Tab-separated table of C-alpha atoms in Angstrom:
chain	number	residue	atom	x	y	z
A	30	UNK	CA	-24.961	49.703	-54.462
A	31	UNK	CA	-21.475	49.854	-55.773
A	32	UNK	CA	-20.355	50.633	-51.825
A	33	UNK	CA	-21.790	46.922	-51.142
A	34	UNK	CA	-20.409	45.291	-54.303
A	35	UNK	CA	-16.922	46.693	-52.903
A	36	UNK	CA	-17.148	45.604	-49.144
A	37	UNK	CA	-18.743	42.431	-50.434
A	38	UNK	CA	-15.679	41.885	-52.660
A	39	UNK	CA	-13.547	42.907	-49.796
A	40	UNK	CA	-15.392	40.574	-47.294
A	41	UNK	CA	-14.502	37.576	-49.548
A	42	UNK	CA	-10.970	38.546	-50.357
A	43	UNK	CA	-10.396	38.885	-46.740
A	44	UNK	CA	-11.864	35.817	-45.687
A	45	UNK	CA	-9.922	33.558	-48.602
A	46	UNK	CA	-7.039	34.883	-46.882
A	47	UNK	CA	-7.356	34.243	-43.285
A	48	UNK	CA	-7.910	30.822	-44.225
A	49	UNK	CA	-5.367	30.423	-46.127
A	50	UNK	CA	-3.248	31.053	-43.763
A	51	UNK	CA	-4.748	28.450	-41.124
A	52	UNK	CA	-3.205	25.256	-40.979
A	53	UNK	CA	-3.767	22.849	-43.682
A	54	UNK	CA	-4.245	18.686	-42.490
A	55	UNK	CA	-3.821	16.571	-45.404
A	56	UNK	CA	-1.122	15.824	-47.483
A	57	UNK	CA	1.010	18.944	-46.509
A	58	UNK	CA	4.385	18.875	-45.222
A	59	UNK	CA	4.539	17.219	-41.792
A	60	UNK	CA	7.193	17.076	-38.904
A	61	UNK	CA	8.178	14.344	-36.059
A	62	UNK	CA	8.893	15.322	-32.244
A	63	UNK	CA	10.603	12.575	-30.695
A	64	UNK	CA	9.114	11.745	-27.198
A	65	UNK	CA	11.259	9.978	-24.434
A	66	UNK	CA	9.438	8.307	-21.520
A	67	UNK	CA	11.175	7.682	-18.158
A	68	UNK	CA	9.429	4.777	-16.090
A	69	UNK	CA	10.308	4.992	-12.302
A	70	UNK	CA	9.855	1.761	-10.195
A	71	UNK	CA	7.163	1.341	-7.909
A	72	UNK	CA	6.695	-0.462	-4.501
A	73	UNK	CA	3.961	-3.373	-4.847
A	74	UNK	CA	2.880	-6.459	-2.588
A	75	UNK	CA	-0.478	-8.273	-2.718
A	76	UNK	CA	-1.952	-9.582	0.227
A	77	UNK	CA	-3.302	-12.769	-0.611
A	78	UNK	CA	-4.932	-13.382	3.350
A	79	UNK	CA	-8.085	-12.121	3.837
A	80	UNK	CA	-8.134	-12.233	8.013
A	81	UNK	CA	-6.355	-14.211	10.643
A	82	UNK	CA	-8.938	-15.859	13.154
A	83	UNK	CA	-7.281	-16.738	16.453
A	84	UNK	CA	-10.444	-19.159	17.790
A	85	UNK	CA	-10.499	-19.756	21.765
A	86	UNK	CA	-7.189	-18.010	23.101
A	87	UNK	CA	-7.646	-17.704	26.894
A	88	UNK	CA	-5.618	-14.788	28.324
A	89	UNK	CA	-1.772	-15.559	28.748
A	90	UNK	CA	-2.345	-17.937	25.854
A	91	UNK	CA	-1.075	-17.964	22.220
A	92	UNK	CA	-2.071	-19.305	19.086
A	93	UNK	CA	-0.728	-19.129	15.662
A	94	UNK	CA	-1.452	-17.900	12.097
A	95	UNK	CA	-0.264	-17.576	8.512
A	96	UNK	CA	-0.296	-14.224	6.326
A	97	UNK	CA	0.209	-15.164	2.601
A	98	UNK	CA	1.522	-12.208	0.324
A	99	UNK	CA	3.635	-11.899	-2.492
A	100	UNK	CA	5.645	-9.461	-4.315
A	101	UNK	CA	4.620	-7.390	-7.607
A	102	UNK	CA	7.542	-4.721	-8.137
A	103	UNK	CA	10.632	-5.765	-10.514
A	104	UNK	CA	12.889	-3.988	-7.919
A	105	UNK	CA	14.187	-4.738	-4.552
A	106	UNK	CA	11.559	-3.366	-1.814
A	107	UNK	CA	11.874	-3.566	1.681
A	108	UNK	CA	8.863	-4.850	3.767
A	109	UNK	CA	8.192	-3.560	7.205
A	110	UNK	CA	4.969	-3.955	9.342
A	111	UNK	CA	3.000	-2.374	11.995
A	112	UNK	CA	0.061	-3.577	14.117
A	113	UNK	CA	-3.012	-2.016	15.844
A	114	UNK	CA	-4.188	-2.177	20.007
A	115	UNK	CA	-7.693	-4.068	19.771
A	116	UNK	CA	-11.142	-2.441	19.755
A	117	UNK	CA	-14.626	-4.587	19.967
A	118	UNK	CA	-14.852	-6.705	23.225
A	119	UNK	CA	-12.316	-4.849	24.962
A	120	UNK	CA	-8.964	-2.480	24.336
A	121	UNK	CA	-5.645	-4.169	24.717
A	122	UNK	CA	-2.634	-2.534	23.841
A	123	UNK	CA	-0.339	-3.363	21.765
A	124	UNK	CA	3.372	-4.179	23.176
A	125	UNK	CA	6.660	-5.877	22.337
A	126	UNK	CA	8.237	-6.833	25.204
A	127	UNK	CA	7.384	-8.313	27.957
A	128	UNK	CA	5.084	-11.918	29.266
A	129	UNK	CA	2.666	-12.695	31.924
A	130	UNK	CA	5.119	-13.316	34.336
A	131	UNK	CA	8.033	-10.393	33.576
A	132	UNK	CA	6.426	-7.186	32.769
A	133	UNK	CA	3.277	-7.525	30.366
A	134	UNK	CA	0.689	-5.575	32.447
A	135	UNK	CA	-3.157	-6.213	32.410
A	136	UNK	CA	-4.867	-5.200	29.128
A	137	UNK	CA	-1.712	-5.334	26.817
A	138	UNK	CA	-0.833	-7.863	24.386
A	139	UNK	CA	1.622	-9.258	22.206
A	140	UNK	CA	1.617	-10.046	18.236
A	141	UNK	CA	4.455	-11.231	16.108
A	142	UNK	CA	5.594	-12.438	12.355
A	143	UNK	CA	8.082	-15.018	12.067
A	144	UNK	CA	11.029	-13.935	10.167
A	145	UNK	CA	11.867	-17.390	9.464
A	146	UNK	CA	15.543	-16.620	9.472
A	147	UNK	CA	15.789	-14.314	13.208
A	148	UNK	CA	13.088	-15.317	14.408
A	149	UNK	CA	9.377	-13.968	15.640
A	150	UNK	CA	9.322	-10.074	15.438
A	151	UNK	CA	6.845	-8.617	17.844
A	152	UNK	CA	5.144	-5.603	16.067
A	153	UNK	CA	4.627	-2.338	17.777
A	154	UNK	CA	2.393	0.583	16.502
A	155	UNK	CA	5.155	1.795	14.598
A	156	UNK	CA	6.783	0.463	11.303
A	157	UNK	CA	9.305	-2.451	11.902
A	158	UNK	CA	11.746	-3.675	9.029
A	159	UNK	CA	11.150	-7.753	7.727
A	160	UNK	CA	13.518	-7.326	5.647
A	161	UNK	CA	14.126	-6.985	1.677
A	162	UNK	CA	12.025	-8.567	-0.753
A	163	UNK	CA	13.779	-9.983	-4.266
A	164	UNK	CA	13.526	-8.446	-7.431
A	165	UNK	CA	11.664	-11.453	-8.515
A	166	UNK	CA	7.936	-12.121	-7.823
A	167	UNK	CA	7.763	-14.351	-4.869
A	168	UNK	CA	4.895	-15.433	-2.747
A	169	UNK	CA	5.603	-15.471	0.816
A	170	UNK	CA	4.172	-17.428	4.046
A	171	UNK	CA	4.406	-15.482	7.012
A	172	UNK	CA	3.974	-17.358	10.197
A	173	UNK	CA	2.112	-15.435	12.909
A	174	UNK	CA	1.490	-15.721	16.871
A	175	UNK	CA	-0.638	-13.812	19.143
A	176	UNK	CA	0.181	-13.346	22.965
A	177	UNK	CA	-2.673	-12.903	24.270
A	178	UNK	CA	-3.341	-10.501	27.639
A	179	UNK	CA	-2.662	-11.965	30.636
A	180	UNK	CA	-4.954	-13.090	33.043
A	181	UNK	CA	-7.074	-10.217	34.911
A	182	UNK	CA	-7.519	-8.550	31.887
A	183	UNK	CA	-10.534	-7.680	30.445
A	184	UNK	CA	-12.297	-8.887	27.382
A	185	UNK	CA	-12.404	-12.638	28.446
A	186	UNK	CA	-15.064	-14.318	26.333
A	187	UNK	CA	-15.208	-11.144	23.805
A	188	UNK	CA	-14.237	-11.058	19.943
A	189	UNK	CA	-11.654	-8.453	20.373
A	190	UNK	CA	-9.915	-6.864	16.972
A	191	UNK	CA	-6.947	-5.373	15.756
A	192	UNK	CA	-4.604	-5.731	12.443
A	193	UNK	CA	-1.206	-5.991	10.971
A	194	UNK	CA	-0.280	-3.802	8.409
A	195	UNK	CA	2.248	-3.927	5.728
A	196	UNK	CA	3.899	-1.452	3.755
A	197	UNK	CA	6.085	-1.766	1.025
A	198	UNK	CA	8.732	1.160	0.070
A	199	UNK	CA	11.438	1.083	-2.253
A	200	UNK	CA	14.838	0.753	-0.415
């Protein structure tokens, strides 16, 4: 019985100090680590257009649109955009050079974004520079126009579909 009194009494002592040496939240002393956070700047537009609808083109026509977007970054950005050959009523490729009568083939097509300043661009399927956007929030109108194919292609009388895509990336 004494045996059990004793590891009893040594159970207790042994557990008073383990916890006293665990870490005591309360009024004990306390300490400050300074933290430093480093923002980096991020690319950002909003596109404020929700789809262009060129209504009626007949091949070898055009016909105009507007894409509205505008900036969200607080740093310069450059802008560049790409667009897509057509899929639904028929496939037309997607050119930049070229009109009915020098060079645009059957089944290709043409689609551009006024620059305002140089110009229309005509958008390939790879990335092309409009420029640098402001540091400033700014809401920009971009004039479009569609070339369509030229006659003898197919897809007359079809809803045909294809898109422009913007990127934004910091210069």
């Amino acid at each position: 019985m004494r045996k059990l009194g004793l590891i009893g009494s040594l159970f207790v002592a042994l557990s008073l100090w383990a916890a006293s040496s665990l870490p005591v939240f309360g009024d004990g002393p306390s300490g400050t680590v300074p933290v430093t956070i480093s923002t980096s700047a991020v690319a950002c537009i909003r596109i404020d257009t929700t789809g262009i609808a060129y209504q009626n083109v007949a091949l070898g026509g055009t016909s105009v649109g507007m894409v509205q977007l505008d900036t969200c970054s607080t740093v310069a950005q450059r802008l560049e955009a790409r667009g897509t050959d057509t899929t639904g009523g028929a496939t037309w490729a997607l050119v930049d050079t070229g009109t009915c009568s020098n060079g645009l083939l059957t089944n290709q097509f043409k689609h551009a974004i006024d620059q305002a300043d140089t110009g229309f661009l005509f958008l390939s399927t790879s990335n092309k520079s409009l420029g640098t956007l402001p540091t400033t929030a700014v809401d920009l109108q971009l004039d479009t126009a569609l070339h369509a194919a030229c006659p003898g292609s197919n897809g007359a009388g079809s809803t045909l579909n294809s898109s422009i895509i913007f990127t934004a990336f910091l210069p």
